[in-house]
Tab-separated table of C-alpha atoms and ligand atoms in Angstrom:
chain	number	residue	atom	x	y	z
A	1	UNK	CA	84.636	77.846	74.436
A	2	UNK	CA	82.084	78.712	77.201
A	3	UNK	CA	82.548	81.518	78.963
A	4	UNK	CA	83.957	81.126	82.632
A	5	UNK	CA	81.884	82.460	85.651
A	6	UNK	CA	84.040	85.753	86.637
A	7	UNK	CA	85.490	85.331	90.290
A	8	UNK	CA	87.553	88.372	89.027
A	9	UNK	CA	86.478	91.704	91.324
A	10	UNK	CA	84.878	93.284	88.452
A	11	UNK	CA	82.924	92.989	86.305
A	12	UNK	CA	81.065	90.252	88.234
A	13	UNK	CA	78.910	87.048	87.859
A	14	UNK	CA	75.339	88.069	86.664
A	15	UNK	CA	72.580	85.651	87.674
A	16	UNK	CA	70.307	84.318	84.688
A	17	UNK	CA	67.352	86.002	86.717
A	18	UNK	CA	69.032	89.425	85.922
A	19	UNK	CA	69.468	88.934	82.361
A	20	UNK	CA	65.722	88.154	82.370
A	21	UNK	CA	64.945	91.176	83.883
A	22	UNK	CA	66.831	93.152	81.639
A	23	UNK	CA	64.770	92.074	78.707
A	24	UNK	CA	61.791	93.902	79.596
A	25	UNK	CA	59.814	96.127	77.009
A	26	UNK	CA	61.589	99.240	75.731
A	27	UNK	CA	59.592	102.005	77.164
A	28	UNK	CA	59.748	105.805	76.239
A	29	UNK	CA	62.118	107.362	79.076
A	30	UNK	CA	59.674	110.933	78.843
A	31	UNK	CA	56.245	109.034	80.061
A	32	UNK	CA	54.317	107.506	82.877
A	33	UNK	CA	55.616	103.866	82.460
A	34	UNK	CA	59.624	104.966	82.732
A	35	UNK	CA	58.486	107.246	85.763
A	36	UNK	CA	57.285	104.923	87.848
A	37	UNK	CA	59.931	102.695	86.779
A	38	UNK	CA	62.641	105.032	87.873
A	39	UNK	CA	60.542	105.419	91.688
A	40	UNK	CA	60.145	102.044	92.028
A	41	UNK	CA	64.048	101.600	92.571
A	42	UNK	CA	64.220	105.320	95.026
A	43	UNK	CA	63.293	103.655	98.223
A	44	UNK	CA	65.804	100.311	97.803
A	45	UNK	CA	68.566	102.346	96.778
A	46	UNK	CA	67.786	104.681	99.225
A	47	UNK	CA	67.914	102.631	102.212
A	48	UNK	CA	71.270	100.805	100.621
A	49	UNK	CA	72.809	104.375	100.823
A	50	UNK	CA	71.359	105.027	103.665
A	51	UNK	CA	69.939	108.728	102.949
A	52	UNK	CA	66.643	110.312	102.577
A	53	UNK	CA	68.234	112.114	99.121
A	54	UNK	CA	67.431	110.775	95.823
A	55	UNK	CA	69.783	108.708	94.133
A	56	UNK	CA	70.783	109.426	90.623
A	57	UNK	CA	70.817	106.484	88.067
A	58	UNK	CA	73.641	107.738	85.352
A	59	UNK	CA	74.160	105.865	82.137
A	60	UNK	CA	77.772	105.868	81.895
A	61	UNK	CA	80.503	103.508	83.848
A	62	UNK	CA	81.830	105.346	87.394
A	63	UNK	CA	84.202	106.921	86.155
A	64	UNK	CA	82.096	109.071	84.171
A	65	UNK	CA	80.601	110.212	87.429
A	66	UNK	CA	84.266	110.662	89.245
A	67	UNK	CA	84.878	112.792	86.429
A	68	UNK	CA	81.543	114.714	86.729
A	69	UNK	CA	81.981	115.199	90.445
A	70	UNK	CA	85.094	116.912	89.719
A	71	UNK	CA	83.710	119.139	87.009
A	72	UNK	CA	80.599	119.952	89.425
A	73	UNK	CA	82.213	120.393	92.459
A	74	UNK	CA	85.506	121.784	92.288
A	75	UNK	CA	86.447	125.370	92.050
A	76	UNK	CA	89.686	125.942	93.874
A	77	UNK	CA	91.741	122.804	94.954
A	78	UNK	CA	91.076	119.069	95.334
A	79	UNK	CA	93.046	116.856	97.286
A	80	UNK	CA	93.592	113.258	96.111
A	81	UNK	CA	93.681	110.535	98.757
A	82	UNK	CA	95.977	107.614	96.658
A	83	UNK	CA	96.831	104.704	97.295
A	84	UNK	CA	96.391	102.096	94.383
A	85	UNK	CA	94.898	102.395	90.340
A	86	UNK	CA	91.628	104.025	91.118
A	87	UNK	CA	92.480	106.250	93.214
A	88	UNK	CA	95.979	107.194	91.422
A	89	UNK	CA	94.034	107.893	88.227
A	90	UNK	CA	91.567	110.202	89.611
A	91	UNK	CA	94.495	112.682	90.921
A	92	UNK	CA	95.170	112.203	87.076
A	93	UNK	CA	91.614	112.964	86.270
A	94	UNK	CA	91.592	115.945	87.866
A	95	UNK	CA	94.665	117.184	86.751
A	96	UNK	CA	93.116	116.723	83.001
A	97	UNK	CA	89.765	118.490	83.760
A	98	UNK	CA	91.827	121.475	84.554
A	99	UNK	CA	91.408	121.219	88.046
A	100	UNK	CA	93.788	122.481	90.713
A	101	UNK	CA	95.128	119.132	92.858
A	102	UNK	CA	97.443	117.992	94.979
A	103	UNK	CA	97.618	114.312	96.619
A	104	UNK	CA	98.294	111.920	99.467
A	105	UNK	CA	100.140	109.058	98.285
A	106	UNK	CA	100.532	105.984	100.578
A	107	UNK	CA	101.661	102.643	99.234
A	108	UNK	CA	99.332	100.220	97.477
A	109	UNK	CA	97.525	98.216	99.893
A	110	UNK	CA	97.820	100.517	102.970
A	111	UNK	CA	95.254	102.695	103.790
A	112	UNK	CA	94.990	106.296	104.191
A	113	UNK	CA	95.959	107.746	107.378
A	114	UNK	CA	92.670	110.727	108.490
A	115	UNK	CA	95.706	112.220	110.576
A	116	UNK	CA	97.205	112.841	107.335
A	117	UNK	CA	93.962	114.247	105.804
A	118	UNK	CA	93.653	117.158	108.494
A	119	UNK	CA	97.069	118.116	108.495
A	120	UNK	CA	96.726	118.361	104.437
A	121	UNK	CA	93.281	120.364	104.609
A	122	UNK	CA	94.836	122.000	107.383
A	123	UNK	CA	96.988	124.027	105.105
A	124	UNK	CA	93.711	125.802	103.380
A	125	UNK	CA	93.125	126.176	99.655
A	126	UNK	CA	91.419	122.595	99.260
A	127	UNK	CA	86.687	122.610	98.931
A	128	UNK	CA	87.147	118.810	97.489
A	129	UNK	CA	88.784	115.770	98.847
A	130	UNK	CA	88.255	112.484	96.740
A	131	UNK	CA	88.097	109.037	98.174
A	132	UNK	CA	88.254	105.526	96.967
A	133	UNK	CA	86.375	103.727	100.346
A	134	UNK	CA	87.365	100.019	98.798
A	135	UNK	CA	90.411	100.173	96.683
A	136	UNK	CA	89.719	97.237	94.276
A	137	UNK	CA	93.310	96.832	93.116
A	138	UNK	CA	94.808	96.050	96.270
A	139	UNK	CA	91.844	95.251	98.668
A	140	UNK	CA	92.655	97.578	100.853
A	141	UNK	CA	89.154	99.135	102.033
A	142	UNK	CA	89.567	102.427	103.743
A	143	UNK	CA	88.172	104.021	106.930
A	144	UNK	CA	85.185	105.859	105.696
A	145	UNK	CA	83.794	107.336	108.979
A	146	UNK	CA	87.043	108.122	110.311
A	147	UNK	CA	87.930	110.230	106.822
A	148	UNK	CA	84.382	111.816	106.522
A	149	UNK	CA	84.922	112.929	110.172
A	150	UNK	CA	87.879	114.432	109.200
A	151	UNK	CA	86.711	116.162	106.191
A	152	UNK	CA	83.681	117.692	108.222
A	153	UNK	CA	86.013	119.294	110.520
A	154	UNK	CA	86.552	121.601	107.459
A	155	UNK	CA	83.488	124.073	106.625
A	156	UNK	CA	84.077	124.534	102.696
A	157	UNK	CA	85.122	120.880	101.630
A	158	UNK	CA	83.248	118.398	99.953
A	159	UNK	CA	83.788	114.783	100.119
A	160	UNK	CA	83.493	112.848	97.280
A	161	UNK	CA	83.316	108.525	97.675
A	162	UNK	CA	83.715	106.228	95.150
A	163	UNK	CA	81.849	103.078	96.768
A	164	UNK	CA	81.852	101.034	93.332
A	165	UNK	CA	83.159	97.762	95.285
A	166	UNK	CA	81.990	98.851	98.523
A	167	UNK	CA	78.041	99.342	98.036
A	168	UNK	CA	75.615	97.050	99.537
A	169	UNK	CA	78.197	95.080	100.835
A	170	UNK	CA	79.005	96.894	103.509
A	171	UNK	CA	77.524	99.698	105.037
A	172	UNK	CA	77.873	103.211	103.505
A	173	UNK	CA	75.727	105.554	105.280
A	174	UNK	CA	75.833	108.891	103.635
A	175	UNK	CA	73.914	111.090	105.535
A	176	UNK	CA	75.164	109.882	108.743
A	177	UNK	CA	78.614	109.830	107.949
A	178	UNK	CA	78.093	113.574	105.769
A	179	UNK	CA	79.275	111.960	102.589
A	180	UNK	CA	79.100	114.546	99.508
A	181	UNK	CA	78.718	112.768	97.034
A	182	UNK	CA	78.621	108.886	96.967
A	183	UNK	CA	79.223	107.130	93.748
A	184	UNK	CA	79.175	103.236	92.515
A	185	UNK	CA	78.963	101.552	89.074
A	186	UNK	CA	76.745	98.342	88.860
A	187	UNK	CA	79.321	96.143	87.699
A	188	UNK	CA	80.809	95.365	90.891
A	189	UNK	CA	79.117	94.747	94.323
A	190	UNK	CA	75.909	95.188	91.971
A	191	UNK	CA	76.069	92.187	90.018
A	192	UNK	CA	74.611	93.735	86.792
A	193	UNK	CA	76.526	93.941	83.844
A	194	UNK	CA	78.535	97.105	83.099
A	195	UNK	CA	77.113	100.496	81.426
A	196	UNK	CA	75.155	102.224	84.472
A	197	UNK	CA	76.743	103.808	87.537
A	198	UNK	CA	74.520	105.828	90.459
A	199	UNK	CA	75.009	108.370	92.714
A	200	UNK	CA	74.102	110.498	95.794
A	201	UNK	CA	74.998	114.291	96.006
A	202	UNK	CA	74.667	116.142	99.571
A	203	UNK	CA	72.563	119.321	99.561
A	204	UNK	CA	76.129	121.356	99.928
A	205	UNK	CA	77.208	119.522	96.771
A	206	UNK	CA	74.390	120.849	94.978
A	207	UNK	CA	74.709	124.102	95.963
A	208	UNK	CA	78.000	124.235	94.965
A	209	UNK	CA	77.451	122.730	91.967
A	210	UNK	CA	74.938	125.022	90.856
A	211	UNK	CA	77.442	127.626	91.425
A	212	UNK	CA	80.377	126.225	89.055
A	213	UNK	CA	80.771	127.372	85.707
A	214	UNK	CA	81.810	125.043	82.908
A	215	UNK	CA	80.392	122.139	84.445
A	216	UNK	CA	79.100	120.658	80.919
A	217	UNK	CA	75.829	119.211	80.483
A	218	UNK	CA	76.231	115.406	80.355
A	219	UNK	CA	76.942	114.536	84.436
A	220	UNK	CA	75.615	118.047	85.597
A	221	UNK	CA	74.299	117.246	88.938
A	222	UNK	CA	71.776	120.456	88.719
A	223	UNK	CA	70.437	118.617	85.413
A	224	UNK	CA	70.503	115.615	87.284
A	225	UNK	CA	68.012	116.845	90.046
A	226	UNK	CA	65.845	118.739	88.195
A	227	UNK	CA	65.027	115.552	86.314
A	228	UNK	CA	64.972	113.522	89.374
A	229	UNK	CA	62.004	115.400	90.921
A	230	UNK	CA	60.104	114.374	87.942
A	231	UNK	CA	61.393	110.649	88.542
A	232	UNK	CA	63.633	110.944	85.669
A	233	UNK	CA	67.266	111.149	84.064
A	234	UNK	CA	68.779	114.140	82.258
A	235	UNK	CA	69.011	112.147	79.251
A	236	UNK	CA	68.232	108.675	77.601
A	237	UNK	CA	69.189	106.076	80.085
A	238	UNK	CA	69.811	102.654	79.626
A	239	UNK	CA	66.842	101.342	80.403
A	240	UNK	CA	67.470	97.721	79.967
A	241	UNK	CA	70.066	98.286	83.222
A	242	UNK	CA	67.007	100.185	85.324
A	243	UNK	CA	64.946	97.020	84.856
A	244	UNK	CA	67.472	95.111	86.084
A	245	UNK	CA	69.067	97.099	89.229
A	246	UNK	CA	64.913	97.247	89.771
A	247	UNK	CA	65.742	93.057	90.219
A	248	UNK	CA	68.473	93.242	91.916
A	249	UNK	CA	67.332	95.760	94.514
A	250	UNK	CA	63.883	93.504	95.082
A	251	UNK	CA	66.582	91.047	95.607
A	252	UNK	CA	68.742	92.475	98.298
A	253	UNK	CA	65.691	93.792	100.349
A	254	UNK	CA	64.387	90.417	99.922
A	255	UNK	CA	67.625	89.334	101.615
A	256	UNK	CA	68.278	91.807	103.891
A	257	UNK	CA	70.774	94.252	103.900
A	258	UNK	CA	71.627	93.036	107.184
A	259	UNK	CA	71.866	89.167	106.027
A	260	UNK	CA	73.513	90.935	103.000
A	261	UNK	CA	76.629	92.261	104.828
A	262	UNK	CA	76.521	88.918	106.734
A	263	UNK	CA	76.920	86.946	103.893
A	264	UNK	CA	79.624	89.057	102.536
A	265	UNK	CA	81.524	89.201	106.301
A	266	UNK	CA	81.159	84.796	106.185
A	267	UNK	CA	82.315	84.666	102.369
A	268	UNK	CA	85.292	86.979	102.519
A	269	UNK	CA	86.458	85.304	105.848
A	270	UNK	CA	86.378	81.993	104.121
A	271	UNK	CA	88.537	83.333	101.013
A	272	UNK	CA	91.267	84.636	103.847
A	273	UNK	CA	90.715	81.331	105.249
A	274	UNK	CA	91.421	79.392	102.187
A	275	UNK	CA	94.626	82.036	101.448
A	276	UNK	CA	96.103	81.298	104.722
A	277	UNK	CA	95.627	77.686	104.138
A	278	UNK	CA	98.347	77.898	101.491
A	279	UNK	CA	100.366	80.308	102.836
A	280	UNK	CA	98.892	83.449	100.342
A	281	UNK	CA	99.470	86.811	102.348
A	282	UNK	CA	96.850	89.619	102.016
A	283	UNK	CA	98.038	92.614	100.316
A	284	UNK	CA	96.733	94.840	102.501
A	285	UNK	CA	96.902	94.808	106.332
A	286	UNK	CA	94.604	93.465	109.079
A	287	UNK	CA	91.798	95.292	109.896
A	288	UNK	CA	92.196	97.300	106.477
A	289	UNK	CA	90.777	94.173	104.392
A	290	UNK	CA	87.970	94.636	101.674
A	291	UNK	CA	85.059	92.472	102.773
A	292	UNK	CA	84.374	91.934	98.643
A	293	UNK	CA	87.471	90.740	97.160
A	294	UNK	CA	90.903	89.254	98.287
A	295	UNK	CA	94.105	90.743	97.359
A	296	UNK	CA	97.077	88.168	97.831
A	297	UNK	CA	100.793	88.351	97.327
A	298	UNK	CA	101.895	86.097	94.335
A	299	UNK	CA	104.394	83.956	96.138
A	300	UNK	CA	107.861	83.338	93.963
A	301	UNK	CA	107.593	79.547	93.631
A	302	UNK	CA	103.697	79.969	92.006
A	303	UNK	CA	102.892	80.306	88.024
A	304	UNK	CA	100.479	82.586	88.620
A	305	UNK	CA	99.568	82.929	85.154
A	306	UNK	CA	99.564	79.044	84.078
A	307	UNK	CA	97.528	78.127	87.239
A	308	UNK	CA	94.665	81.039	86.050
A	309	UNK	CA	94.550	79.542	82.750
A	310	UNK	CA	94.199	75.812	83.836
A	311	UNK	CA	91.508	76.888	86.265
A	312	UNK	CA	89.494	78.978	83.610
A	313	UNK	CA	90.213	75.850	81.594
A	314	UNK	CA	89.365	73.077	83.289
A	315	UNK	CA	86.791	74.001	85.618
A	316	UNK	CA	85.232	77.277	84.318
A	317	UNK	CA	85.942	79.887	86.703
A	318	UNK	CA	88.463	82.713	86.054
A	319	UNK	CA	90.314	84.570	88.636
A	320	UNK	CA	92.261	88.119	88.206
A	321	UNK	CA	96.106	87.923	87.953
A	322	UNK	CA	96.467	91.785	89.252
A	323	UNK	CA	95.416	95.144	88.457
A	324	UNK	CA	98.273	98.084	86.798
A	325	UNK	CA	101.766	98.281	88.470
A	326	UNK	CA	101.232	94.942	90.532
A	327	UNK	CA	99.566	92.718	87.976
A	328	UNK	CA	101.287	89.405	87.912
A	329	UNK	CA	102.760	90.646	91.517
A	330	UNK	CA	99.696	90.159	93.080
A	331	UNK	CA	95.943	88.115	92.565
A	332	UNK	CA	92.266	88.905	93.241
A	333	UNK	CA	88.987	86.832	93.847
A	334	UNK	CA	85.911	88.373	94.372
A	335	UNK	CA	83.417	87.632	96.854
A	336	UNK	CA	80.878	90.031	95.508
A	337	UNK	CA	77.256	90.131	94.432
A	338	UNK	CA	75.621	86.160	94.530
A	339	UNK	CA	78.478	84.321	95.579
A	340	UNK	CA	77.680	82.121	99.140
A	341	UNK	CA	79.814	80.110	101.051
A	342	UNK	CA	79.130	77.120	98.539
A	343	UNK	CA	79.696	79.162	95.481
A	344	UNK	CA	83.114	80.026	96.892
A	345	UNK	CA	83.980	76.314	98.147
A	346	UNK	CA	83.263	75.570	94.612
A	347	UNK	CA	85.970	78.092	93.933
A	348	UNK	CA	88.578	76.634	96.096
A	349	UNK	CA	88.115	73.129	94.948
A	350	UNK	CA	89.080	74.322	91.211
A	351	UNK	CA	91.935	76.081	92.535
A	352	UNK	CA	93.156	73.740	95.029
A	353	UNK	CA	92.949	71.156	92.383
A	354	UNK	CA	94.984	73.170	90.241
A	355	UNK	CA	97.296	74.664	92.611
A	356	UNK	CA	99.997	71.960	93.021
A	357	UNK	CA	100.739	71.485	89.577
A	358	UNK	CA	101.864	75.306	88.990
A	359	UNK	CA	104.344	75.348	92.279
A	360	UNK	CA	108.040	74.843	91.714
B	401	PLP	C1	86.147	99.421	88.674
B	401	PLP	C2	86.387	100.598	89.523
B	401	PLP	C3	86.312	101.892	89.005
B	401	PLP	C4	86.127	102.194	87.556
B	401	PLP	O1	84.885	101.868	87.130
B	401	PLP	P1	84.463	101.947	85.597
B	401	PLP	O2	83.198	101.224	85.673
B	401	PLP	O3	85.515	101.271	84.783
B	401	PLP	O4	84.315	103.374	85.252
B	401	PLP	C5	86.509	102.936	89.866
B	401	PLP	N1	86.757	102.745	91.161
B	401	PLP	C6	86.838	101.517	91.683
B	401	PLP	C7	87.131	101.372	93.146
B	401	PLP	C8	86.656	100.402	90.889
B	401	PLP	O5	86.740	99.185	91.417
């Protein structure tokens, strides 16, 4: 059977033009032609991140480089800001690494609360606070400026963002906002297919990096920008991924990262449009909504399950019936990477076709 076109928030659709891209020449990563491969993506990347600091392509998925952060950055205490899978696990992460932490724990789908934040740093011991800006499991998408605000009230700690559903479709600006470090994977918002993930690290974060022992070799951010001053990765990369991000990047600067974000605003308001057409509630509360996937309560008289299948089925595209403890509970759609407001309406006509044979 064909494959369906994934609507599911991760990984996401990859255009043919990528694919192409990817299939360029296999090139030594230690020479002239992977150098100026690896600049010619710098000053894209850089303006997506907003920051005049280089950013770090890593072959691994993001959670390699959530790991690494931890393992780089902290010494005494990090405090986990939780509120759905991602974020959960990395309090579990960090627990495994060794680390000292301690969390904030909302509910998934709510956000977390910065007054919370300083009255947790507040009680000292903490130099690392991780983030998840756009929670992917529940579509709730955090208040980044009002959190990094918080966290720069406090000298010693770093603030570590996972953006991996969250960059380039909305704005992340990390040295305005005094981000730490600022992590994605290129599966999501990136439209590539899974295996690379990049990164941003703060001058503080590489000073205090440099300074923590038993930080291994494989995500060391010292290796990592030692290598990037000579345009080039600690170790082999994935090079097949570099030419395509190098695509995709042409792409979105060809677009605009302004027209970008638009496009993203006008196809995620049409998904919450659609959802409130039948009644489907947002997991997540106003003016806390991702702007790259929807989140929506499964209602009791819907077969979830059955009306996924007939969709993948019948018309191609497949949807995501929940993520960990609220699978089946809840269900996503992405509005990430290509899709426009005729992709999606493409979307809704499969489901809405579907839809009234799986209610009770
Ligand atoms: C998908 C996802 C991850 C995990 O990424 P991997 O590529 O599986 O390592 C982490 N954080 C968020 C917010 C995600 O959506």
């Amino acid at each position: 059977m064909a494959k369906p076109k994934l609507f599911s928030p991760g990984p996401i659709d990859v255009a043919p033009e990528t694919y192409a891209a990817m299939c360029g020449p296999t090139i030594g990563h230690r020479g002239a032609d992977f150098e100026e491969l690896y600049a010619s993506v710098q000053p894209g990347l850089q303006e997506i991140a907003g920051t005049s600091r280089g950013v770090f392509l890593n072959t691994s998925s993001a959670w390699g480089i959530m790991e690494g952060s931890l393992r780089n950055l902290t010494q005494k205490k990090v405090l986990n800001l939780c509120g759905g899978a991602f974020s959960d696990k990395w309090y579990g992460v960090a627990k495994s690494c060794g680390k000292e932490a301690e969390k904030i724990q909302v509910e998934w789908g709510q956000p977390i609360d910065p007054a919370d934040v300083r009255a947790k740093l507040s009680e000292g011991g903490f130099d690392t606070v991780t983030l998840v800006h756009n929670e992917t499991s529940t579509g709730c998408m955090n208040n980044l400026a009002e959190i990094a605000a918080v966290v720069r009230e406090f000298d010693d700690v770093l603030l570590i963002t996972d953006t991996v559903s969250s960059f380039s479709a909305v704005p992340t600006p990390f040295d305005e906002l005094g981000i730490d470090v600022l992590l994605c994977g290129v599966q999501k918002a990136l439209a590539l297919p899974p295996g690379l993930s990049l990164f941003v690290a703060s001058e503080r974060a590489q000073a205090r990096a440099a300074t923590t022992p038993d930080r291994g070799y494989y995500f060391d951010f010292v290796e990592f920008q030692t290598n990037h001053e000579k345009n080039n990765t600690p170790s082999t990369p994935a090079i097949p991924h570099i030419y395509g991000l190098k695509e995709r990047v042409d792409v979105m600067l060809a677009e605009g990262l302004e027209n970008r974000y638009a496009r993203h605003a006008a196809t995620n308001q049409a998904l919450l449009d659609w959802a409130a057409g039948h009644g489907f509630e947002s997991l997540a509360p106003e003016g806390f909504r991702s702007k790259s996937l929807g989140c929506f309560v499964t209602p009791d008289d819907l077969d979830l399950s059955g009306w996924i299948k007939a969709v993948r089925n019948n018309h191609g595209f497949l949807i995501n019936g929940g993520y960990g403890k609220i699978k089946g509970k809840t269900f996503r759609i992405s509005n990430m990477g290509n899709e426009t407001l005729e992709t999606m309406q493409e979307l809704f006509v499969a489901l809405d076709e579907e839809l009234p044979k799986f209610r009770k």
